PDB file of C-alpha atoms and ligand atoms in Angstrom:
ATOM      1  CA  UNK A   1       0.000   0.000   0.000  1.00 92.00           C
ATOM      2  CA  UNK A   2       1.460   3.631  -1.099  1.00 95.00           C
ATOM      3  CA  UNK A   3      -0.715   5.418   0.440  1.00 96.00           C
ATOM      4  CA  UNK A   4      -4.161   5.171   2.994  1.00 97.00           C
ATOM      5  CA  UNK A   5      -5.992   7.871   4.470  1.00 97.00           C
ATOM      6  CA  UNK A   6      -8.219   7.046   7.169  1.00 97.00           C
ATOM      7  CA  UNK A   7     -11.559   8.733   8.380  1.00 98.00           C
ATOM      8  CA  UNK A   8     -10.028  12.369   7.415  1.00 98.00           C
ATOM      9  CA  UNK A   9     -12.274  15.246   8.326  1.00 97.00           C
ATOM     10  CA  UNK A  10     -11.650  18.905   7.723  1.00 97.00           C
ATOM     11  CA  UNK A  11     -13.402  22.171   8.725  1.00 96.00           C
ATOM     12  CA  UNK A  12     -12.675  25.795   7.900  1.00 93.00           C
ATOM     13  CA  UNK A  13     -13.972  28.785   9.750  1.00 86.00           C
ATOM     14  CA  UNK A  14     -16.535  30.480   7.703  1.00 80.00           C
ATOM     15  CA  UNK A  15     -15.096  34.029   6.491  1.00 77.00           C
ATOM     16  CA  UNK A  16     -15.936  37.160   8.157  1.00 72.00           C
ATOM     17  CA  UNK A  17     -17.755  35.777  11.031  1.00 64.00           C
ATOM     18  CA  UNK A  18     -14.581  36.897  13.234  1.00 69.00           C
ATOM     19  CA  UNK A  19     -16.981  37.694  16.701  1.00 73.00           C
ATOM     20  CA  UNK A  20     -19.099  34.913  16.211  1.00 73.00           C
ATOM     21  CA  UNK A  21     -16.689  32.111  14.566  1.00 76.00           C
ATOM     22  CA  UNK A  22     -18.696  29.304  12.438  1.00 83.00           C
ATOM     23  CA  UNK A  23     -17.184  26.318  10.773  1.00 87.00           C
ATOM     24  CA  UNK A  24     -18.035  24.843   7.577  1.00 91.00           C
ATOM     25  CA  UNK A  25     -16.999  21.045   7.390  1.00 95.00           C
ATOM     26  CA  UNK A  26     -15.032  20.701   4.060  1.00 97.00           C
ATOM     27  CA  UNK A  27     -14.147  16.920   3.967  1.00 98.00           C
ATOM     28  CA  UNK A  28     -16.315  14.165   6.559  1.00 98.00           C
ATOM     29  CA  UNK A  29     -14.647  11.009   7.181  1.00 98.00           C
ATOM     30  CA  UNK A  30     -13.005  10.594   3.924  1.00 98.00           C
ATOM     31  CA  UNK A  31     -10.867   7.415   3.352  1.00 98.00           C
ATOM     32  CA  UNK A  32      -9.093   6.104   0.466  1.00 98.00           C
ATOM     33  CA  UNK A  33      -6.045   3.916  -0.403  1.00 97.00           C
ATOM     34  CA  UNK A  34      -3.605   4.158  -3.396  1.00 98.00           C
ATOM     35  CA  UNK A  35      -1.943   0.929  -4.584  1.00 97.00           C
ATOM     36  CA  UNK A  36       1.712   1.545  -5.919  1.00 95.00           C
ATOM     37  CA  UNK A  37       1.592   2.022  -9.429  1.00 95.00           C
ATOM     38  CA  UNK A  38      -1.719   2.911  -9.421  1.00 97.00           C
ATOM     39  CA  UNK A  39      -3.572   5.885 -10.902  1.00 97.00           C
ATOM     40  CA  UNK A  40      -6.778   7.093  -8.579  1.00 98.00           C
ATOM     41  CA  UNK A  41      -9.217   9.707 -10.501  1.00 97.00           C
ATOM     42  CA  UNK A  42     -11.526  12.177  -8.034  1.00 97.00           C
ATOM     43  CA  UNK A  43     -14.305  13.699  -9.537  1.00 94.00           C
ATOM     44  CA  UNK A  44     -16.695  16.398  -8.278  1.00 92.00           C
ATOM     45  CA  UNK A  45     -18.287  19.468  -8.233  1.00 88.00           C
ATOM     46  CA  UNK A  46     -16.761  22.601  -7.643  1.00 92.00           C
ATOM     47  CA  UNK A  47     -16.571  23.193  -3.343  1.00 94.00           C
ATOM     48  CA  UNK A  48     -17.086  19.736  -3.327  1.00 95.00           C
ATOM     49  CA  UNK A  49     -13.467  19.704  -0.784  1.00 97.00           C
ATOM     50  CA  UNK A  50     -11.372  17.816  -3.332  1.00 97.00           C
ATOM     51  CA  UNK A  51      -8.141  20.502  -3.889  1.00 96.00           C
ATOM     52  CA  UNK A  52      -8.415  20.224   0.289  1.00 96.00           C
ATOM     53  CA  UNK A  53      -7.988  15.855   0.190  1.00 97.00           C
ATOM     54  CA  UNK A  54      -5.085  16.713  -1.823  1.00 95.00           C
ATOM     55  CA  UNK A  55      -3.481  18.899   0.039  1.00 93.00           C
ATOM     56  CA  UNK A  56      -4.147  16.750   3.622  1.00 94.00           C
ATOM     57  CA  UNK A  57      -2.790  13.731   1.481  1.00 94.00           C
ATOM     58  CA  UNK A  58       0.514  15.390   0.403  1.00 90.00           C
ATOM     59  CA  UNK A  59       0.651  17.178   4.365  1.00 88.00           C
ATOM     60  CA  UNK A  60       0.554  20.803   3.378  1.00 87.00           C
ATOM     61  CA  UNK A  61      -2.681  20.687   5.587  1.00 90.00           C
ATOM     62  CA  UNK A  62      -3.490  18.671   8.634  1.00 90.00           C
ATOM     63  CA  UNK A  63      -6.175  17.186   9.215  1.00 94.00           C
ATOM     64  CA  UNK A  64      -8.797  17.661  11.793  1.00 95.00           C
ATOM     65  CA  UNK A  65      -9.175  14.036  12.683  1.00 96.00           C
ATOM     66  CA  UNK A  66      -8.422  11.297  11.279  1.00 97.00           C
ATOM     67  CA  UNK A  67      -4.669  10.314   9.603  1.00 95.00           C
ATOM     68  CA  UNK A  68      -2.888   9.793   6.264  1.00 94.00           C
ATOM     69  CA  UNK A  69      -0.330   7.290   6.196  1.00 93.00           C
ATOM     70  CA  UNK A  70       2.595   7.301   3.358  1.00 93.00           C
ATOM     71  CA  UNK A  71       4.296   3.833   3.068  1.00 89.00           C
ATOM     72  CA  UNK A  72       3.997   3.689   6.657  1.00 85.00           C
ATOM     73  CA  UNK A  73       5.148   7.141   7.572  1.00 87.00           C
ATOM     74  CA  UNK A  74       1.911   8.978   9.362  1.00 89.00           C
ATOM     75  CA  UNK A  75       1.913  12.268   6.836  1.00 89.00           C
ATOM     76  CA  UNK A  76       2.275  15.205   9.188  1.00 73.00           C
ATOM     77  CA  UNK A  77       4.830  13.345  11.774  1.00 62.00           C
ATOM     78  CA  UNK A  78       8.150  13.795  12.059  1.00 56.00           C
ATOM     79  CA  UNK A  79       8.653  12.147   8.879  1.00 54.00           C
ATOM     80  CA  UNK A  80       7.206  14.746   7.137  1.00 59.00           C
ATOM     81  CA  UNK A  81      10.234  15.620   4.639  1.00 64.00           C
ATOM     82  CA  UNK A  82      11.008  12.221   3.947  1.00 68.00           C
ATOM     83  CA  UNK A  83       6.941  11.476   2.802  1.00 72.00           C
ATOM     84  CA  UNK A  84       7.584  15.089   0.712  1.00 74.00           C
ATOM     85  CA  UNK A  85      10.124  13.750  -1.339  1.00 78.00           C
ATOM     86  CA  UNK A  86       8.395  10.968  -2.019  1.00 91.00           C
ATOM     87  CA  UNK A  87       5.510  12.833  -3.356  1.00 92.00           C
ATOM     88  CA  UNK A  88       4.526  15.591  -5.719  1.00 93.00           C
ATOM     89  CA  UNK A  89       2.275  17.659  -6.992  1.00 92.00           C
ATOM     90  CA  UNK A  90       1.161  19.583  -9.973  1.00 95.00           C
ATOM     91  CA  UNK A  91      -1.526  22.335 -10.143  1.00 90.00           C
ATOM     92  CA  UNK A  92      -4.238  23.437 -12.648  1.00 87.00           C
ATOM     93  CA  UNK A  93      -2.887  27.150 -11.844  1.00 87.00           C
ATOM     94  CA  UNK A  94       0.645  26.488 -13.738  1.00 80.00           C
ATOM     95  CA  UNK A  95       1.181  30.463 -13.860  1.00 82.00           C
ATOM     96  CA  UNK A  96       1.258  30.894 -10.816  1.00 86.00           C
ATOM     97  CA  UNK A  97       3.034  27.597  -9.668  1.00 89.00           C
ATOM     98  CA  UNK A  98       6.573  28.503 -10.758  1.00 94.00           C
ATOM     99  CA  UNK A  99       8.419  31.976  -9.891  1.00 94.00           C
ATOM    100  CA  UNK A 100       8.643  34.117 -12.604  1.00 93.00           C
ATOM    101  CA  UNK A 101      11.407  35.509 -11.867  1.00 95.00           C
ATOM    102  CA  UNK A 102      13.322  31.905 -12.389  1.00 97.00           C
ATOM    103  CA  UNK A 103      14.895  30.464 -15.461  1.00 97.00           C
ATOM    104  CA  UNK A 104      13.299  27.065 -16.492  1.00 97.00           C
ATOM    105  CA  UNK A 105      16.333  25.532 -15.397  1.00 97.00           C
ATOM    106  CA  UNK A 106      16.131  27.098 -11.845  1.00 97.00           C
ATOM    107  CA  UNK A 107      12.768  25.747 -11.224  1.00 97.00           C
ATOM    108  CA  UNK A 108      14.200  22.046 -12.159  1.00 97.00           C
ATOM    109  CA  UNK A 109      16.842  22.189  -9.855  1.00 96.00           C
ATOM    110  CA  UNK A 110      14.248  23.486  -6.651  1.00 93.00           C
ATOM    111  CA  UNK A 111      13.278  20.292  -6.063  1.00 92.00           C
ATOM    112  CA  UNK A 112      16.885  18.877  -5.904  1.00 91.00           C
ATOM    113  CA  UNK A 113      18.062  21.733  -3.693  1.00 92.00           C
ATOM    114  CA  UNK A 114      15.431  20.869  -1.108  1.00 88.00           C
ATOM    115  CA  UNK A 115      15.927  17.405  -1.566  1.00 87.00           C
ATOM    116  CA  UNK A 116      20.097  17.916  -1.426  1.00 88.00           C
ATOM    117  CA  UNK A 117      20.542  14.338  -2.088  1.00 85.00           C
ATOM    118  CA  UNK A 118      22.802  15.321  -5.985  1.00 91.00           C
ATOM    119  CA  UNK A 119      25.915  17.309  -6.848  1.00 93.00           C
ATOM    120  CA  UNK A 120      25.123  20.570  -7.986  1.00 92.00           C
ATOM    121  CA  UNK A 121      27.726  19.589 -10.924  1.00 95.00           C
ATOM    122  CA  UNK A 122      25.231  17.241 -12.094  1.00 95.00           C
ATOM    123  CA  UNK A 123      22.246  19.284 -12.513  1.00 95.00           C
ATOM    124  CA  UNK A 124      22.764  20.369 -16.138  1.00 96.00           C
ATOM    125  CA  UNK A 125      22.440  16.871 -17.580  1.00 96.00           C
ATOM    126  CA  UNK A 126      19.541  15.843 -14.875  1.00 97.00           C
ATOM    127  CA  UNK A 127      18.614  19.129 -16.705  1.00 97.00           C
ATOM    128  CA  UNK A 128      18.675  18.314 -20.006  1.00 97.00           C
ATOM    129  CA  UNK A 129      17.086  14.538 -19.095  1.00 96.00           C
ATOM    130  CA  UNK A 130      14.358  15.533 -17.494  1.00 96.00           C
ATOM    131  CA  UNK A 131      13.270  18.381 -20.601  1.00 97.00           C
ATOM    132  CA  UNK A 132      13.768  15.476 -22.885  1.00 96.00           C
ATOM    133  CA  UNK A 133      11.211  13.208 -20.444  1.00 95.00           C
ATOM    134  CA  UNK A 134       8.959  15.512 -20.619  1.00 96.00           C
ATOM    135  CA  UNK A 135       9.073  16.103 -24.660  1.00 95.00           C
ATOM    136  CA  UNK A 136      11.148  19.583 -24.567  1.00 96.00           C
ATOM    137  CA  UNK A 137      14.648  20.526 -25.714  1.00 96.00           C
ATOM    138  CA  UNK A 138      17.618  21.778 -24.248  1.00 95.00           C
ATOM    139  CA  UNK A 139      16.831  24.965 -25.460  1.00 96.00           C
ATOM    140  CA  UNK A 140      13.819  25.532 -23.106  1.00 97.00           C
ATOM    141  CA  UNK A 141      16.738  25.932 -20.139  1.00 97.00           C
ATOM    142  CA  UNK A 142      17.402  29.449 -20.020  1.00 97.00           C
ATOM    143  CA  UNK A 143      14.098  30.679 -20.358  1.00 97.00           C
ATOM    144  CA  UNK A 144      11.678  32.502 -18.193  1.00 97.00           C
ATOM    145  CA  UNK A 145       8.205  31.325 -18.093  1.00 96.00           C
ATOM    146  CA  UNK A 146       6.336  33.940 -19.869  1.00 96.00           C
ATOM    147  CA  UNK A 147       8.502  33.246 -22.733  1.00 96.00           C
ATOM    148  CA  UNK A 148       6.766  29.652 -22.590  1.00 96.00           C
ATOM    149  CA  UNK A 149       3.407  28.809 -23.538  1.00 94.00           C
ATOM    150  CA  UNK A 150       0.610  27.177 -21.210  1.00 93.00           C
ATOM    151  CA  UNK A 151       1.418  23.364 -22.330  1.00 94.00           C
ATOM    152  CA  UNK A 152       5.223  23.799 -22.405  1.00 95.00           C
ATOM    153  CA  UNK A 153       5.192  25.324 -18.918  1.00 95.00           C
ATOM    154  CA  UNK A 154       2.780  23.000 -17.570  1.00 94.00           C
ATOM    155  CA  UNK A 155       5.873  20.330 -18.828  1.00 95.00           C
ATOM    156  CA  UNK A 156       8.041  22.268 -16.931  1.00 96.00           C
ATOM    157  CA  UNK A 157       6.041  21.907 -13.854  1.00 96.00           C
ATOM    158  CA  UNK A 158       5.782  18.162 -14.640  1.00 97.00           C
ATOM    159  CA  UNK A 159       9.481  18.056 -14.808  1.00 96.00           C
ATOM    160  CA  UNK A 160       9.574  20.035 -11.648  1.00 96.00           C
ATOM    161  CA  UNK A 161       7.262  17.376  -9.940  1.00 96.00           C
ATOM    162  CA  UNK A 162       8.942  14.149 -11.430  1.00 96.00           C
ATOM    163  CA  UNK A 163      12.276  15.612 -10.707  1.00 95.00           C
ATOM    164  CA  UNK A 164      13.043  13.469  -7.546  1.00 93.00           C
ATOM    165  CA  UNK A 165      11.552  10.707  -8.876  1.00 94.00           C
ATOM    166  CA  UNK A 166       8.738  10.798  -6.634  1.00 95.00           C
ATOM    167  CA  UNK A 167       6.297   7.760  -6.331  1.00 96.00           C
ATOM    168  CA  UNK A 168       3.041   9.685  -5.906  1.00 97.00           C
ATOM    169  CA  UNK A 169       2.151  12.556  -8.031  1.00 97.00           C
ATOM    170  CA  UNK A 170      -1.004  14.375  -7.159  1.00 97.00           C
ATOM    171  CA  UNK A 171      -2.673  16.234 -10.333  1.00 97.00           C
ATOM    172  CA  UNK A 172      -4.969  19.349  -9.472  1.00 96.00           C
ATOM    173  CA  UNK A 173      -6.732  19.621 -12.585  1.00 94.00           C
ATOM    174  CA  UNK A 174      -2.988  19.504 -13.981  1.00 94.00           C
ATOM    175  CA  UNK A 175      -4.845  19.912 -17.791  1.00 92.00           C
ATOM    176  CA  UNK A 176      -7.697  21.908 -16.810  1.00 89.00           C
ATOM    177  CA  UNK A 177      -6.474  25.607 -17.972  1.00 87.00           C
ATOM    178  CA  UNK A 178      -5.254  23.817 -21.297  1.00 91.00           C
ATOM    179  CA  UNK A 179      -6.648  23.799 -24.539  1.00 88.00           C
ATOM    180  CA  UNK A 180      -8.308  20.529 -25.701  1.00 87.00           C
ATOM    181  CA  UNK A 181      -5.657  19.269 -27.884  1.00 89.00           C
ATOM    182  CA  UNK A 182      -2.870  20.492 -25.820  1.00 92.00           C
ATOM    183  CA  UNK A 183      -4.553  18.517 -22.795  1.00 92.00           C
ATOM    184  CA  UNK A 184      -4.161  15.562 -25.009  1.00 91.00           C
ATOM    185  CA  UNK A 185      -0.673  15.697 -25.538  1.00 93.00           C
ATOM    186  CA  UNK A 186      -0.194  16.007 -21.856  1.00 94.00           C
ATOM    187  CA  UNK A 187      -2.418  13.566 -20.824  1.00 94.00           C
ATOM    188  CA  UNK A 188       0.049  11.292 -23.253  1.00 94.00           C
ATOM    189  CA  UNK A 189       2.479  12.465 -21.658  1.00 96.00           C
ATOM    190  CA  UNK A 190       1.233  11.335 -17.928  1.00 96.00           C
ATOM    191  CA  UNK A 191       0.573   8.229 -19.514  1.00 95.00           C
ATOM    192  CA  UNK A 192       4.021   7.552 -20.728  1.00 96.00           C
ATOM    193  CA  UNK A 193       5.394   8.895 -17.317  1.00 96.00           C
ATOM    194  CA  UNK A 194       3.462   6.710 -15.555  1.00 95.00           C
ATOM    195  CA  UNK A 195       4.815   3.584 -17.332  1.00 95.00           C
ATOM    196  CA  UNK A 196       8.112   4.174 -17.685  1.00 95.00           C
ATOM    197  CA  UNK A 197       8.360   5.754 -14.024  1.00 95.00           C
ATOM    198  CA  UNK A 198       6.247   3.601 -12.076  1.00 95.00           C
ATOM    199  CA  UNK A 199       4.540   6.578 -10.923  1.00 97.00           C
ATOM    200  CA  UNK A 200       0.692   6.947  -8.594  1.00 97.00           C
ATOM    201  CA  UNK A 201      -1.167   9.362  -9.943  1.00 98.00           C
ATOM    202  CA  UNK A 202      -4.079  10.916  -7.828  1.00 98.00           C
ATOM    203  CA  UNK A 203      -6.019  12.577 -10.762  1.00 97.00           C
ATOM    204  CA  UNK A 204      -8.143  15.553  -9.644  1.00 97.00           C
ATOM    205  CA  UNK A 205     -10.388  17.238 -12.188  1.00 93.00           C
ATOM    206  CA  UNK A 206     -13.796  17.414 -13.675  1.00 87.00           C
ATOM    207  CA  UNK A 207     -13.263  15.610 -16.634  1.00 87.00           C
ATOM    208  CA  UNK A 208     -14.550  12.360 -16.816  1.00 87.00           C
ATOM    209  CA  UNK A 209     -12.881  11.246 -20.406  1.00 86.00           C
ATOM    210  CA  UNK A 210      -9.702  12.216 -18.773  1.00 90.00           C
ATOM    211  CA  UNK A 211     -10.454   9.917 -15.935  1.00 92.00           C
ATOM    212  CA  UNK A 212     -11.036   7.183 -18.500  1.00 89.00           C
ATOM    213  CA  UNK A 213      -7.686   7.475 -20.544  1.00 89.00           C
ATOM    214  CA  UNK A 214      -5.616   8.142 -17.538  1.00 93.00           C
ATOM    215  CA  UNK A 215      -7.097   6.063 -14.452  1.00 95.00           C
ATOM    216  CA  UNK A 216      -7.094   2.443 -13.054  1.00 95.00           C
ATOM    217  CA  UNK A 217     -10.543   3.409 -10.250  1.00 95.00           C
ATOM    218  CA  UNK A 218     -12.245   6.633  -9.897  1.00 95.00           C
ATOM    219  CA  UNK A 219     -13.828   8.042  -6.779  1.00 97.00           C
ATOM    220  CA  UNK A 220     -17.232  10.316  -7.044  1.00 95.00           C
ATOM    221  CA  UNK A 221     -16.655  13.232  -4.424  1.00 96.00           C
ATOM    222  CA  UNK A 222     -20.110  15.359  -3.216  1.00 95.00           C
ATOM    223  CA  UNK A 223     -20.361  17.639  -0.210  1.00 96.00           C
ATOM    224  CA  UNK A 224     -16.801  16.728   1.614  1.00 97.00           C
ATOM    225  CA  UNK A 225     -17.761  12.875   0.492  1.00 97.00           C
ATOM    226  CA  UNK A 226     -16.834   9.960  -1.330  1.00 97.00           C
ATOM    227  CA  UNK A 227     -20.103   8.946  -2.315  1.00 95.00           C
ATOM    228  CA  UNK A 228     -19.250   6.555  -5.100  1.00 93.00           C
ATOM    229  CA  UNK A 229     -15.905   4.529  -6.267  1.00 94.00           C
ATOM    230  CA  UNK A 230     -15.665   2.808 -10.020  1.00 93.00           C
ATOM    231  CA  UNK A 231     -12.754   0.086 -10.033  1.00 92.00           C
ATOM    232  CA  UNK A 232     -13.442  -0.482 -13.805  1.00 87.00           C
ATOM    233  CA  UNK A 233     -13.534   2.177 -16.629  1.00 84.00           C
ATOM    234  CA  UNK A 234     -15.502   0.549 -18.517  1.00 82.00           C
ATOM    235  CA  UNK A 235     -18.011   0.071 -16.207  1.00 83.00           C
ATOM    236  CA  UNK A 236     -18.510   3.750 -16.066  1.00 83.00           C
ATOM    237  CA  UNK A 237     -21.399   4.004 -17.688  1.00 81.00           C
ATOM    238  CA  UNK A 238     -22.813   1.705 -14.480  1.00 83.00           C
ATOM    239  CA  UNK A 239     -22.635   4.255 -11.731  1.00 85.00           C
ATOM    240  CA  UNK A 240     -25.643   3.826  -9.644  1.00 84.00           C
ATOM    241  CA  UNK A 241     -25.457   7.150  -7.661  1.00 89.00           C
ATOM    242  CA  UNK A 242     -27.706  10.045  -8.922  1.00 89.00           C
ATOM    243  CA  UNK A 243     -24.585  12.501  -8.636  1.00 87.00           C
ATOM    244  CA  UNK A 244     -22.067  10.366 -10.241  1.00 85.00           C
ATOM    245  CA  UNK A 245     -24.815   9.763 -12.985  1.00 86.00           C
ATOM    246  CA  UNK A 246     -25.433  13.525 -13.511  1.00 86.00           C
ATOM    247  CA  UNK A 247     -21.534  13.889 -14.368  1.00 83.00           C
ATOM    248  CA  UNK A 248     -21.250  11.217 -16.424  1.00 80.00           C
ATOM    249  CA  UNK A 249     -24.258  12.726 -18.684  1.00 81.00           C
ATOM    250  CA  UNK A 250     -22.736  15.961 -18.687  1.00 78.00           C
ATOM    251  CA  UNK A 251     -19.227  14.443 -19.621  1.00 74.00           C
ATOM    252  CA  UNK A 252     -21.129  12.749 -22.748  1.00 72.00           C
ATOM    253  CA  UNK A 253     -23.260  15.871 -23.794  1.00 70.00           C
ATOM    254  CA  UNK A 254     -19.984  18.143 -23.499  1.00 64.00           C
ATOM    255  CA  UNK A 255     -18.337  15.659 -26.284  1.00 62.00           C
ATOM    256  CA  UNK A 256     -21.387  14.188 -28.049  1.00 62.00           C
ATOM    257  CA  UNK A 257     -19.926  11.236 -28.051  1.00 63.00           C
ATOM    258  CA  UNK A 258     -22.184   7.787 -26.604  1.00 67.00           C
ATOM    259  CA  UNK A 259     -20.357   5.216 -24.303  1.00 64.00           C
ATOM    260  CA  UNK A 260     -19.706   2.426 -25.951  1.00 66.00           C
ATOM    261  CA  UNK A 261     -18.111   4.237 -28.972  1.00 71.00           C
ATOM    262  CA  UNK A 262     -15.532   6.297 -26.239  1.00 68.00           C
ATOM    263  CA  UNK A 263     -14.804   2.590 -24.170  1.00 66.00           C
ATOM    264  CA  UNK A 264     -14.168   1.254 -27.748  1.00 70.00           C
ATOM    265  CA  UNK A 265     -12.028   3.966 -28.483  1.00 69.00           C
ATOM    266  CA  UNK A 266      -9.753   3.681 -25.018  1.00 65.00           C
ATOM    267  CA  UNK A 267      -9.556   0.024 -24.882  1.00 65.00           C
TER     268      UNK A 267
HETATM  269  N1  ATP B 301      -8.091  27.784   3.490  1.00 87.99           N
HETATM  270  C1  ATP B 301      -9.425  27.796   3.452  1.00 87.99           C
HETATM  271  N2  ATP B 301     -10.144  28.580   4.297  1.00 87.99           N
HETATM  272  C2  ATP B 301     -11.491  28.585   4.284  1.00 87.99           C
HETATM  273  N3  ATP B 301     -12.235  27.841   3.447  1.00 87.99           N
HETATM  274  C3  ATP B 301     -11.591  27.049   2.572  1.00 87.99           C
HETATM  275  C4  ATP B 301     -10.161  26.997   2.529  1.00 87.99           C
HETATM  276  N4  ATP B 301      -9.802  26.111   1.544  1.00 87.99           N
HETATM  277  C5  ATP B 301     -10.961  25.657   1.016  1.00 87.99           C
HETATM  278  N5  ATP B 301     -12.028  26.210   1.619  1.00 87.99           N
HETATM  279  C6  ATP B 301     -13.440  25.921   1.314  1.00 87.99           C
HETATM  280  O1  ATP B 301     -13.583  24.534   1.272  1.00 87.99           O
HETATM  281  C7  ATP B 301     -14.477  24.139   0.260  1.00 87.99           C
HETATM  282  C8  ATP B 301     -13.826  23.116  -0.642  1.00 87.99           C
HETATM  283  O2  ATP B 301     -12.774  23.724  -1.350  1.00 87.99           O
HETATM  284  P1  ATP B 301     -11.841  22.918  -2.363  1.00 87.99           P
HETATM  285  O3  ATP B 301     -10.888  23.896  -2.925  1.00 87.99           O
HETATM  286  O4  ATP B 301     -11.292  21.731  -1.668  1.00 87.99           O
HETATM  287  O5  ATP B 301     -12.906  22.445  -3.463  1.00 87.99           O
HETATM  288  P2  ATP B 301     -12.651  21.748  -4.874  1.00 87.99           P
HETATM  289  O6  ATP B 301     -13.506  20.529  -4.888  1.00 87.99           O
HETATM  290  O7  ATP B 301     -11.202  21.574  -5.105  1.00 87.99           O
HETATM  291  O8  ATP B 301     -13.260  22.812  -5.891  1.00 87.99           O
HETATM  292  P3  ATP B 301     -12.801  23.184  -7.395  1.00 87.99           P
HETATM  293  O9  ATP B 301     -13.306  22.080  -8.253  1.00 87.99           O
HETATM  294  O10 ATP B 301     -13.484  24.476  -7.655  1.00 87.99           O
HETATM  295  O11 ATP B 301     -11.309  23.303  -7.402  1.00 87.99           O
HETATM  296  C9  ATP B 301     -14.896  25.407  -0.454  1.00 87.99           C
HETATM  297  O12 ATP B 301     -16.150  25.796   0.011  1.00 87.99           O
HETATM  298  C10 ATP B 301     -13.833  26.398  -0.051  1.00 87.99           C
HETATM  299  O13 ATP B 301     -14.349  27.688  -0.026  1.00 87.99           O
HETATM  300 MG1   MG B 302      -9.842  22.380  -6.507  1.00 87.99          MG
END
């Protein structure tokens, strides 16, 4: 088991209510389990608390109750830097995930400075691997981000998140600000990551195709809970819950495309 999150519960105090605190509960009594190698979709609405399960998974956040263990390691213990390292993540918001004020190749070597496990000697050809990984040149290295475009830079930040060959890489609607056939390219991409890395993937977004390209099980997420979970793709089109149903529709109508002719075209 890579990773199992038990019971985890989150609240927020409602804003503005400074005299007379209130707390909204984000996530109740989620739990969920990644197998290594394994890629887990989550799917939901919008303020439906799934950004806020990633970010208790990877221990930016604690939780209020409950616990999220990493290969053993409770996330949030002393452990903490070792789990990090072990993990990554890449956001929907890749503008504002990188400084702009670094080269490309600055915001490769981050992770490795942090990390401090490689001879600064040897970043230029981790460098230069790790562009080529991710489908870009050597030429891409002394550039600032706004001389990028959105797909290239969201490669970057890919790069970035593979960089210390992490085992679990959390995806925030990584393809979500993309254009449709640049999200395909970088969905490709994950896949070929994946395979040739060994990598998790927990796979948040609202896309539902994506889910079926990318993902081994997919877990339905409504009002800070997992309501549904799908082990097979292409039993998708099964989902029992009214919620999960609703999506799925709206997935279909978005594309036009029926069922059957979509699992044909992924299997
Ligand atoms: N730091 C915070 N302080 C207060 N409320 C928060 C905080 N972070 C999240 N929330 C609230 O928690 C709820 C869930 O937010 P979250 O970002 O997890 O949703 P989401 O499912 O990722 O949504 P989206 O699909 O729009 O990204 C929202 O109502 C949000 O306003
Ligand atoms: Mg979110």
């Amino acid at each position: 088991m890579l990773l199992r999150a038990d019971q985890v519960s989150k609240s927020y105090r409602k804003p503005g209510r400074w005299l007379k605190p209130e707390q909204t509960t984000v996530l109740k009594g989620v739990s969920l389990t990644i197998q290594q190698g394994e890629c887990v979709g989550l799917v939901g609405e919008s303020g439906s608390g799934k950004s806020t399960l990633g970010r208790l998974l990877m221990g930016i956040e604690k939780p209020d109750s409950g616990t999220v263990y990493f290969r053993n390691h409770l996330v949030n213990s002393t452990g903490y830097q070792q789990v990090r390292q072990q993990m990554s993540v890449v956001f929907q918001d890749y503008g504002t995930s990188v400084n702009r004020r670094y080269r490309v190749k600055s915001i490769l070597e981050e992770p490795l400075k942090i990390a401090n496990k490689m001879a600064s000697k040897d970043f230029q050809s981790h460098n230069i691997r790790l562009l080529e990984t991710v489908g870009l040149s050597e030429k891409f290295m002394d550039r600032y981000p706004h001389e990028l475009s959105g797909g290239q830079l969201q490669r970057v930040c890919i790069a970035r998140a593979i960089a210390n060959q992490p085992d679990l890489v959390i995806l925030d609607e990584a393809i979500s600000s993309l254009d449709v056939t640049i999200q395909l390219q970088i969905l490709d991409l994950l896949v070929k990551l994946r395979k040739e890395m060994k990598l998790s993937y927990f796979f948040i977004t609202h896309d539902l195709l994506a889910v079926t390209y990318l993902c081994d099980r997919v877990l339905f997420m409504k009002e800070g809970e997992i309501i549904e979970e799908v082990g097979d793709m292409k039993a998708l089109d099964q989902v029992a819950h009214p919620y999960a149903r609703t999506l799925l529709e709206a997935a279909m109508k978005v594309t036009g495309v029926t069922w059957n002719n979509h699992i044909q075209k992924i299997s």
